[in-house]
């Protein structure tokens, strides 16, 4: 089988870790992959996060669309297709040359929409794997821009034959708030998590947040939590790994830049508690990786991974972040607290990459005409 898919390399995007896990699995099963990455800048680093993939089974292409900025694109979908016609044409040419059996669309951003449009016009079956809900993540934008994201996301219903969601929360939200109806071919499969190395005892009084700089991640809650703990004289260290500038982070919080997966896992193990207070998240790889490393996490009940924690007997790590007094109390309970090895193993079985990627491959094969 030959699979065409859009790929990313951003360290802080759960989509990158999730997709790389699948790419490695597919290559190990001798499945041919054509990976297409988009570029909106003239100069960029090499794709080192994709190293290690067997070049006999993985072809990597980069499409530069810096001359077609999304900020200047029209609102009408018909006009949007005309605007992005040069990119759509290039992708169709690549599809025609590569002759894939199926297109796996990762995410619902505008480049995913371009790929989906090219696949539809090429007559190739497409499967959409949800990561973030684009219209929800951009719901804070001005009306015209917000409506454009919603129109684009709704149009995926006509272009994809099947949808893979990382949580029931994600599926319900898309069906109710985006498409307005149930999806016939919908599969709920969590994101895979693979954490190398040992499980260690968490540190004392060290809290951290790891996320890209986006309003939906709810950084403000982490800042307020830090200040509330300081007012209660609960001495602690607070850190953030983010792509934000240091000027946006309170001076009493250590700000670190995004790093590679190996260093990130070492960072988890140096902490006492990972905080994920997102307003909404389809899954949430960061807290799952931390817990599988032996470090507790506290996640918003509006995150898809909360379902996995509840099923693993870790419900104390899930809560509503609206009452800061309750949040500070829970932080003090969890920070530095060890996790039962049995519960970690249960979590790892649910998130096992081999099992999850095998299910994805089965779905792709089922939707080849």
Tab-separated table of C-alpha atoms in Angstrom:
chain	number	residue	atom	x	y	z
A	1	UNK	CA	0.000	0.000	0.000
A	2	UNK	CA	1.134	3.563	-0.712
A	3	UNK	CA	0.044	6.419	1.581
A	4	UNK	CA	0.185	10.150	0.869
A	5	UNK	CA	0.105	12.371	3.977
A	6	UNK	CA	0.896	15.880	5.224
A	7	UNK	CA	3.583	16.025	7.919
A	8	UNK	CA	4.979	18.503	10.464
A	9	UNK	CA	8.139	18.828	12.532
A	10	UNK	CA	7.190	21.233	15.365
A	11	UNK	CA	8.339	19.867	18.735
A	12	UNK	CA	5.430	21.301	20.734
A	13	UNK	CA	2.752	19.975	18.422
A	14	UNK	CA	1.194	16.699	19.532
A	15	UNK	CA	0.529	16.140	15.837
A	16	UNK	CA	4.290	15.731	15.215
A	17	UNK	CA	4.878	13.075	17.877
A	18	UNK	CA	1.684	11.242	16.939
A	19	UNK	CA	2.444	11.307	13.230
A	20	UNK	CA	6.103	10.291	13.607
A	21	UNK	CA	4.992	7.265	15.612
A	22	UNK	CA	2.689	6.238	12.768
A	23	UNK	CA	5.317	6.900	10.077
A	24	UNK	CA	7.864	4.690	11.839
A	25	UNK	CA	5.272	1.946	12.236
A	26	UNK	CA	4.189	2.108	8.584
A	27	UNK	CA	7.799	1.992	7.365
A	28	UNK	CA	8.452	-1.062	9.586
A	29	UNK	CA	5.478	-2.744	7.882
A	30	UNK	CA	6.953	-1.943	4.436
A	31	UNK	CA	4.143	0.494	3.604
A	32	UNK	CA	5.222	3.186	1.121
A	33	UNK	CA	4.768	6.769	2.438
A	34	UNK	CA	4.824	10.070	0.565
A	35	UNK	CA	5.105	12.843	3.166
A	36	UNK	CA	4.323	16.440	2.211
A	37	UNK	CA	5.382	19.315	4.467
A	38	UNK	CA	4.481	22.939	3.853
A	39	UNK	CA	6.761	25.901	4.384
A	40	UNK	CA	5.782	29.545	4.833
A	41	UNK	CA	9.303	30.886	5.357
A	42	UNK	CA	12.227	31.265	2.989
A	43	UNK	CA	14.763	29.649	5.314
A	44	UNK	CA	14.237	26.720	7.666
A	45	UNK	CA	16.151	24.028	9.535
A	46	UNK	CA	16.566	20.564	8.081
A	47	UNK	CA	13.942	17.920	8.965
A	48	UNK	CA	15.988	16.270	11.725
A	49	UNK	CA	12.862	15.125	13.605
A	50	UNK	CA	12.173	12.840	10.646
A	51	UNK	CA	15.601	11.186	10.647
A	52	UNK	CA	15.728	7.438	11.108
A	53	UNK	CA	12.906	6.642	8.693
A	54	UNK	CA	13.791	4.072	6.062
A	55	UNK	CA	14.302	6.037	2.837
A	56	UNK	CA	13.221	3.008	0.828
A	57	UNK	CA	9.718	3.529	2.187
A	58	UNK	CA	9.593	7.246	2.979
A	59	UNK	CA	9.744	10.076	0.439
A	60	UNK	CA	9.829	13.630	1.816
A	61	UNK	CA	8.664	16.701	-0.122
A	62	UNK	CA	8.416	20.345	0.974
A	63	UNK	CA	5.992	22.753	-0.690
A	64	UNK	CA	6.798	26.453	-0.223
A	65	UNK	CA	3.591	28.537	-0.055
A	66	UNK	CA	5.094	31.701	1.441
A	67	UNK	CA	3.667	33.624	-1.532
A	68	UNK	CA	0.128	32.564	-0.546
A	69	UNK	CA	-0.289	33.815	3.046
A	70	UNK	CA	-3.494	32.708	4.712
A	71	UNK	CA	-3.979	36.188	6.211
A	72	UNK	CA	-4.586	37.567	2.697
A	73	UNK	CA	-6.815	34.741	1.477
A	74	UNK	CA	-10.525	35.347	0.614
A	75	UNK	CA	-13.457	34.229	2.789
A	76	UNK	CA	-15.544	32.521	0.130
A	77	UNK	CA	-14.567	28.850	-0.312
A	78	UNK	CA	-14.803	29.046	-4.104
A	79	UNK	CA	-12.471	32.040	-4.141
A	80	UNK	CA	-10.240	30.300	-1.586
A	81	UNK	CA	-9.787	27.372	-4.003
A	82	UNK	CA	-8.809	29.804	-6.757
A	83	UNK	CA	-6.375	31.580	-4.419
A	84	UNK	CA	-4.665	28.305	-3.492
A	85	UNK	CA	-4.949	26.805	-6.990
A	86	UNK	CA	-1.126	26.904	-7.552
A	87	UNK	CA	-0.564	24.821	-4.392
A	88	UNK	CA	-3.495	22.497	-5.152
A	89	UNK	CA	-2.121	21.969	-8.681
A	90	UNK	CA	1.360	21.091	-7.343
A	91	UNK	CA	-0.100	18.566	-4.890
A	92	UNK	CA	-2.267	17.014	-7.616
A	93	UNK	CA	0.832	16.649	-9.795
A	94	UNK	CA	2.632	14.958	-6.917
A	95	UNK	CA	-0.335	12.647	-6.304
A	96	UNK	CA	-0.478	11.760	-9.985
A	97	UNK	CA	3.259	10.962	-10.042
A	98	UNK	CA	3.289	9.027	-6.758
A	99	UNK	CA	-0.035	7.218	-7.377
A	100	UNK	CA	-0.955	6.704	-3.694
A	101	UNK	CA	-3.772	4.356	-2.696
A	102	UNK	CA	-5.070	6.633	0.045
A	103	UNK	CA	-4.478	10.123	1.467
A	104	UNK	CA	-4.160	10.530	5.233
A	105	UNK	CA	-4.973	14.136	6.173
A	106	UNK	CA	-3.454	15.215	9.485
A	107	UNK	CA	-5.314	18.019	11.237
A	108	UNK	CA	-7.788	20.617	9.988
A	109	UNK	CA	-5.628	23.687	9.397
A	110	UNK	CA	-5.628	25.480	6.059
A	111	UNK	CA	-2.836	23.349	4.584
A	112	UNK	CA	-4.774	20.190	5.504
A	113	UNK	CA	-7.711	21.745	3.643
A	114	UNK	CA	-5.513	22.317	0.576
A	115	UNK	CA	-4.336	18.679	0.663
A	116	UNK	CA	-7.916	17.430	1.098
A	117	UNK	CA	-9.055	19.528	-1.871
A	118	UNK	CA	-6.262	18.095	-4.051
A	119	UNK	CA	-7.139	14.541	-2.973
A	120	UNK	CA	-10.842	15.069	-3.737
A	121	UNK	CA	-10.117	16.518	-7.177
A	122	UNK	CA	-7.701	13.635	-7.862
A	123	UNK	CA	-10.326	11.036	-6.964
A	124	UNK	CA	-8.167	9.502	-4.212
A	125	UNK	CA	-9.939	8.275	-1.029
A	126	UNK	CA	-9.026	10.383	2.002
A	127	UNK	CA	-9.109	9.707	5.744
A	128	UNK	CA	-8.964	12.704	8.101
A	129	UNK	CA	-7.193	12.263	11.433
A	130	UNK	CA	-8.231	14.963	13.880
A	131	UNK	CA	-5.654	16.617	16.111
A	132	UNK	CA	-6.968	20.054	17.025
A	133	UNK	CA	-10.413	21.423	16.096
A	134	UNK	CA	-9.402	24.350	13.906
A	135	UNK	CA	-12.656	26.314	14.201
A	136	UNK	CA	-12.618	25.985	17.993
A	137	UNK	CA	-8.955	26.931	18.390
A	138	UNK	CA	-9.604	30.060	16.317
A	139	UNK	CA	-12.981	30.963	17.807
A	140	UNK	CA	-11.415	33.978	19.580
A	141	UNK	CA	-10.537	35.668	16.269
A	142	UNK	CA	-12.615	38.474	14.655
A	143	UNK	CA	-15.918	37.361	13.117
A	144	UNK	CA	-14.899	37.148	9.448
A	145	UNK	CA	-11.750	35.104	10.135
A	146	UNK	CA	-13.599	32.882	12.608
A	147	UNK	CA	-16.341	32.113	10.061
A	148	UNK	CA	-13.725	31.252	7.439
A	149	UNK	CA	-12.170	28.596	9.685
A	150	UNK	CA	-15.613	27.136	10.365
A	151	UNK	CA	-16.512	27.011	6.646
A	152	UNK	CA	-13.229	25.305	5.812
A	153	UNK	CA	-13.589	22.728	8.550
A	154	UNK	CA	-17.186	21.923	7.606
A	155	UNK	CA	-16.115	21.284	4.013
A	156	UNK	CA	-13.972	18.327	5.173
A	157	UNK	CA	-17.223	16.396	5.552
A	158	UNK	CA	-17.544	16.372	1.748
A	159	UNK	CA	-13.880	15.572	1.106
A	160	UNK	CA	-13.037	12.766	3.568
A	161	UNK	CA	-14.513	9.281	3.612
A	162	UNK	CA	-13.667	8.578	7.261
A	163	UNK	CA	-12.638	10.455	10.391
A	164	UNK	CA	-10.314	9.383	13.206
A	165	UNK	CA	-10.743	11.177	16.540
A	166	UNK	CA	-8.329	10.989	19.518
A	167	UNK	CA	-11.168	11.127	22.067
A	168	UNK	CA	-14.926	10.877	22.480
A	169	UNK	CA	-14.838	14.530	23.521
A	170	UNK	CA	-13.342	15.457	20.149
A	171	UNK	CA	-15.875	13.361	18.208
A	172	UNK	CA	-18.873	14.799	20.088
A	173	UNK	CA	-17.629	18.366	19.737
A	174	UNK	CA	-17.040	18.056	15.986
A	175	UNK	CA	-20.402	16.391	15.390
A	176	UNK	CA	-22.326	18.911	17.520
A	177	UNK	CA	-20.475	22.183	16.936
A	178	UNK	CA	-18.880	21.799	13.474
A	179	UNK	CA	-20.830	19.383	11.270
A	180	UNK	CA	-24.167	19.521	13.065
A	181	UNK	CA	-24.795	15.805	12.582
A	182	UNK	CA	-23.398	12.364	13.338
A	183	UNK	CA	-20.548	11.080	11.190
A	184	UNK	CA	-21.135	7.664	9.607
A	185	UNK	CA	-17.493	6.596	9.402
A	186	UNK	CA	-16.085	7.796	12.746
A	187	UNK	CA	-13.369	6.035	14.757
A	188	UNK	CA	-12.132	7.014	18.225
A	189	UNK	CA	-8.470	6.060	18.747
A	190	UNK	CA	-6.247	7.822	21.340
A	191	UNK	CA	-2.867	9.284	20.458
A	192	UNK	CA	0.024	6.872	21.060
A	193	UNK	CA	2.577	7.580	23.775
A	194	UNK	CA	6.039	6.059	23.903
A	195	UNK	CA	8.341	7.188	26.720
A	196	UNK	CA	11.857	5.709	26.699
A	197	UNK	CA	13.900	5.193	29.833
A	198	UNK	CA	13.138	4.634	33.454
A	199	UNK	CA	10.326	5.691	35.769
A	200	UNK	CA	11.590	7.861	38.598
A	201	UNK	CA	10.178	9.402	41.732
A	202	UNK	CA	8.881	12.935	40.996
A	203	UNK	CA	10.646	15.988	42.429
A	204	UNK	CA	9.273	18.031	45.326
A	205	UNK	CA	7.556	21.365	44.785
A	206	UNK	CA	8.393	21.796	41.088
A	207	UNK	CA	5.507	22.547	38.734
A	208	UNK	CA	5.657	23.075	34.981
A	209	UNK	CA	3.598	23.670	31.863
A	210	UNK	CA	4.573	22.568	28.357
A	211	UNK	CA	2.582	23.919	25.393
A	212	UNK	CA	2.714	26.061	22.279
A	213	UNK	CA	1.695	29.688	22.803
A	214	UNK	CA	-2.045	29.691	22.060
A	215	UNK	CA	-4.977	31.149	23.975
A	216	UNK	CA	-6.698	27.743	24.043
A	217	UNK	CA	-3.871	26.346	26.200
A	218	UNK	CA	-4.994	28.729	28.983
A	219	UNK	CA	-1.589	29.993	30.107
A	220	UNK	CA	-3.328	32.526	32.330
A	221	UNK	CA	-4.528	29.746	34.631
A	222	UNK	CA	-0.942	28.554	35.142
A	223	UNK	CA	0.212	32.101	35.916
A	224	UNK	CA	-2.655	32.611	38.395
A	225	UNK	CA	-1.923	29.255	40.008
A	226	UNK	CA	1.722	30.184	40.470
A	227	UNK	CA	0.784	33.513	42.073
A	228	UNK	CA	-1.856	31.897	44.307
A	229	UNK	CA	0.713	29.373	45.603
A	230	UNK	CA	3.167	32.202	46.292
A	231	UNK	CA	0.520	34.111	48.272
A	232	UNK	CA	-0.120	30.975	50.316
A	233	UNK	CA	3.630	30.852	51.037
A	234	UNK	CA	3.936	27.454	49.361
A	235	UNK	CA	7.546	27.636	48.197
A	236	UNK	CA	8.026	26.072	44.777
A	237	UNK	CA	9.731	26.374	41.382
A	238	UNK	CA	7.626	27.051	38.277
A	239	UNK	CA	8.774	26.508	34.681
A	240	UNK	CA	7.331	26.771	31.193
A	241	UNK	CA	8.463	25.266	27.902
A	242	UNK	CA	6.896	27.398	25.190
A	243	UNK	CA	7.514	29.102	21.861
A	244	UNK	CA	6.451	32.427	23.436
A	245	UNK	CA	8.826	35.291	24.033
A	246	UNK	CA	10.133	35.713	27.577
A	247	UNK	CA	8.427	39.111	27.782
A	248	UNK	CA	5.074	37.290	27.950
A	249	UNK	CA	6.073	35.128	30.915
A	250	UNK	CA	6.107	36.376	34.554
A	251	UNK	CA	9.655	36.959	35.779
A	252	UNK	CA	9.182	34.475	38.645
A	253	UNK	CA	8.620	31.628	36.163
A	254	UNK	CA	11.551	30.035	34.322
A	255	UNK	CA	10.947	30.143	30.563
A	256	UNK	CA	12.567	27.466	28.376
A	257	UNK	CA	12.528	27.028	24.604
A	258	UNK	CA	11.069	23.953	22.820
A	259	UNK	CA	13.481	21.046	22.665
A	260	UNK	CA	13.788	17.568	21.174
A	261	UNK	CA	11.767	14.620	22.588
A	262	UNK	CA	14.683	13.094	24.504
A	263	UNK	CA	15.436	16.320	26.397
A	264	UNK	CA	11.721	16.915	26.921
A	265	UNK	CA	11.348	13.519	28.601
A	266	UNK	CA	14.297	14.367	30.854
A	267	UNK	CA	12.538	17.618	31.720
A	268	UNK	CA	9.384	15.738	32.727
A	269	UNK	CA	11.422	13.550	35.080
A	270	UNK	CA	12.935	16.617	36.760
A	271	UNK	CA	9.496	17.930	37.744
A	272	UNK	CA	6.997	17.239	40.512
A	273	UNK	CA	3.789	18.018	38.628
A	274	UNK	CA	2.865	18.897	35.029
A	275	UNK	CA	-0.044	21.337	34.684
A	276	UNK	CA	-2.353	21.305	31.615
A	277	UNK	CA	-5.227	23.777	32.144
A	278	UNK	CA	-6.435	24.034	28.514
A	279	UNK	CA	-9.785	25.636	27.755
A	280	UNK	CA	-10.244	22.731	25.344
A	281	UNK	CA	-7.998	20.076	23.847
A	282	UNK	CA	-8.833	17.110	21.635
A	283	UNK	CA	-6.337	14.940	23.525
A	284	UNK	CA	-3.196	16.211	25.298
A	285	UNK	CA	0.049	14.321	24.719
A	286	UNK	CA	2.135	16.241	27.270
A	287	UNK	CA	0.418	15.072	30.492
A	288	UNK	CA	0.209	11.512	29.169
A	289	UNK	CA	3.956	11.461	28.460
A	290	UNK	CA	4.697	12.886	31.911
A	291	UNK	CA	2.567	10.311	33.726
A	292	UNK	CA	4.112	7.459	31.725
A	293	UNK	CA	7.465	8.826	32.996
A	294	UNK	CA	6.241	8.544	36.585
A	295	UNK	CA	5.488	12.247	37.097
A	296	UNK	CA	1.891	13.205	38.040
A	297	UNK	CA	-0.142	15.688	36.012
A	298	UNK	CA	-3.171	17.857	36.638
A	299	UNK	CA	-5.330	18.299	33.544
A	300	UNK	CA	-8.452	20.220	32.653
A	301	UNK	CA	-11.674	18.224	32.481
A	302	UNK	CA	-12.112	19.775	29.022
A	303	UNK	CA	-9.239	17.734	27.573
A	304	UNK	CA	-9.691	14.470	25.701
A	305	UNK	CA	-6.964	12.701	27.692
A	306	UNK	CA	-9.131	13.120	30.815
A	307	UNK	CA	-11.142	10.138	29.512
A	308	UNK	CA	-8.012	7.983	29.554
A	309	UNK	CA	-7.043	9.106	33.062
A	310	UNK	CA	-10.511	8.306	34.392
A	311	UNK	CA	-10.375	4.857	32.768
A	312	UNK	CA	-6.940	4.250	34.329
A	313	UNK	CA	-8.031	5.066	37.887
A	314	UNK	CA	-6.270	8.445	37.894
A	315	UNK	CA	-9.357	10.629	38.273
A	316	UNK	CA	-7.647	12.766	40.945
A	317	UNK	CA	-5.524	14.207	38.118
A	318	UNK	CA	-8.590	15.672	36.370
A	319	UNK	CA	-10.447	18.801	37.467
A	320	UNK	CA	-12.168	22.066	36.531
A	321	UNK	CA	-9.678	24.957	36.686
A	322	UNK	CA	-12.275	27.667	37.372
A	323	UNK	CA	-11.958	27.531	41.191
A	324	UNK	CA	-8.324	28.471	41.930
A	325	UNK	CA	-8.639	27.651	45.642
A	326	UNK	CA	-9.516	24.049	44.792
A	327	UNK	CA	-6.764	23.930	42.173
A	328	UNK	CA	-4.030	25.043	44.595
A	329	UNK	CA	-5.227	22.464	47.114
A	330	UNK	CA	-5.041	19.675	44.497
A	331	UNK	CA	-1.601	20.833	43.338
A	332	UNK	CA	-0.254	20.525	46.877
A	333	UNK	CA	-1.695	17.006	47.112
A	334	UNK	CA	-0.284	15.776	43.802
A	335	UNK	CA	3.069	17.540	43.441
A	336	UNK	CA	5.876	15.083	44.156
A	337	UNK	CA	3.459	12.222	44.763
A	338	UNK	CA	4.442	8.869	43.274
A	339	UNK	CA	2.114	6.998	40.921
A	340	UNK	CA	1.228	3.337	41.336
A	341	UNK	CA	3.243	1.244	38.805
A	342	UNK	CA	0.063	-0.720	38.103
A	343	UNK	CA	-1.778	2.401	37.017
A	344	UNK	CA	1.119	3.538	34.841
A	345	UNK	CA	1.167	0.128	33.131
A	346	UNK	CA	-2.604	0.302	32.565
A	347	UNK	CA	-2.167	3.717	30.976
A	348	UNK	CA	0.707	2.507	28.783
A	349	UNK	CA	-1.379	-0.413	27.502
A	350	UNK	CA	-4.165	1.944	26.432
A	351	UNK	CA	-1.645	4.239	24.681
A	352	UNK	CA	0.557	1.501	23.210
A	353	UNK	CA	1.873	2.750	19.806
A	354	UNK	CA	1.929	-0.752	18.288
A	355	UNK	CA	-1.762	-1.338	18.984
A	356	UNK	CA	-2.862	2.174	18.029
A	357	UNK	CA	-0.881	2.387	14.778
A	358	UNK	CA	-2.115	-1.049	13.759
A	359	UNK	CA	-5.694	0.229	14.071
A	360	UNK	CA	-4.862	3.281	11.940
A	361	UNK	CA	-3.332	1.078	9.248
A	362	UNK	CA	-6.427	-1.151	9.253
A	363	UNK	CA	-8.697	1.870	8.704
A	364	UNK	CA	-6.534	3.126	5.818
A	365	UNK	CA	-6.652	-0.278	4.136
A	366	UNK	CA	-10.419	-0.508	4.611
A	367	UNK	CA	-10.952	2.771	2.768
A	368	UNK	CA	-8.927	2.022	-0.342
A	369	UNK	CA	-11.270	1.714	-3.285
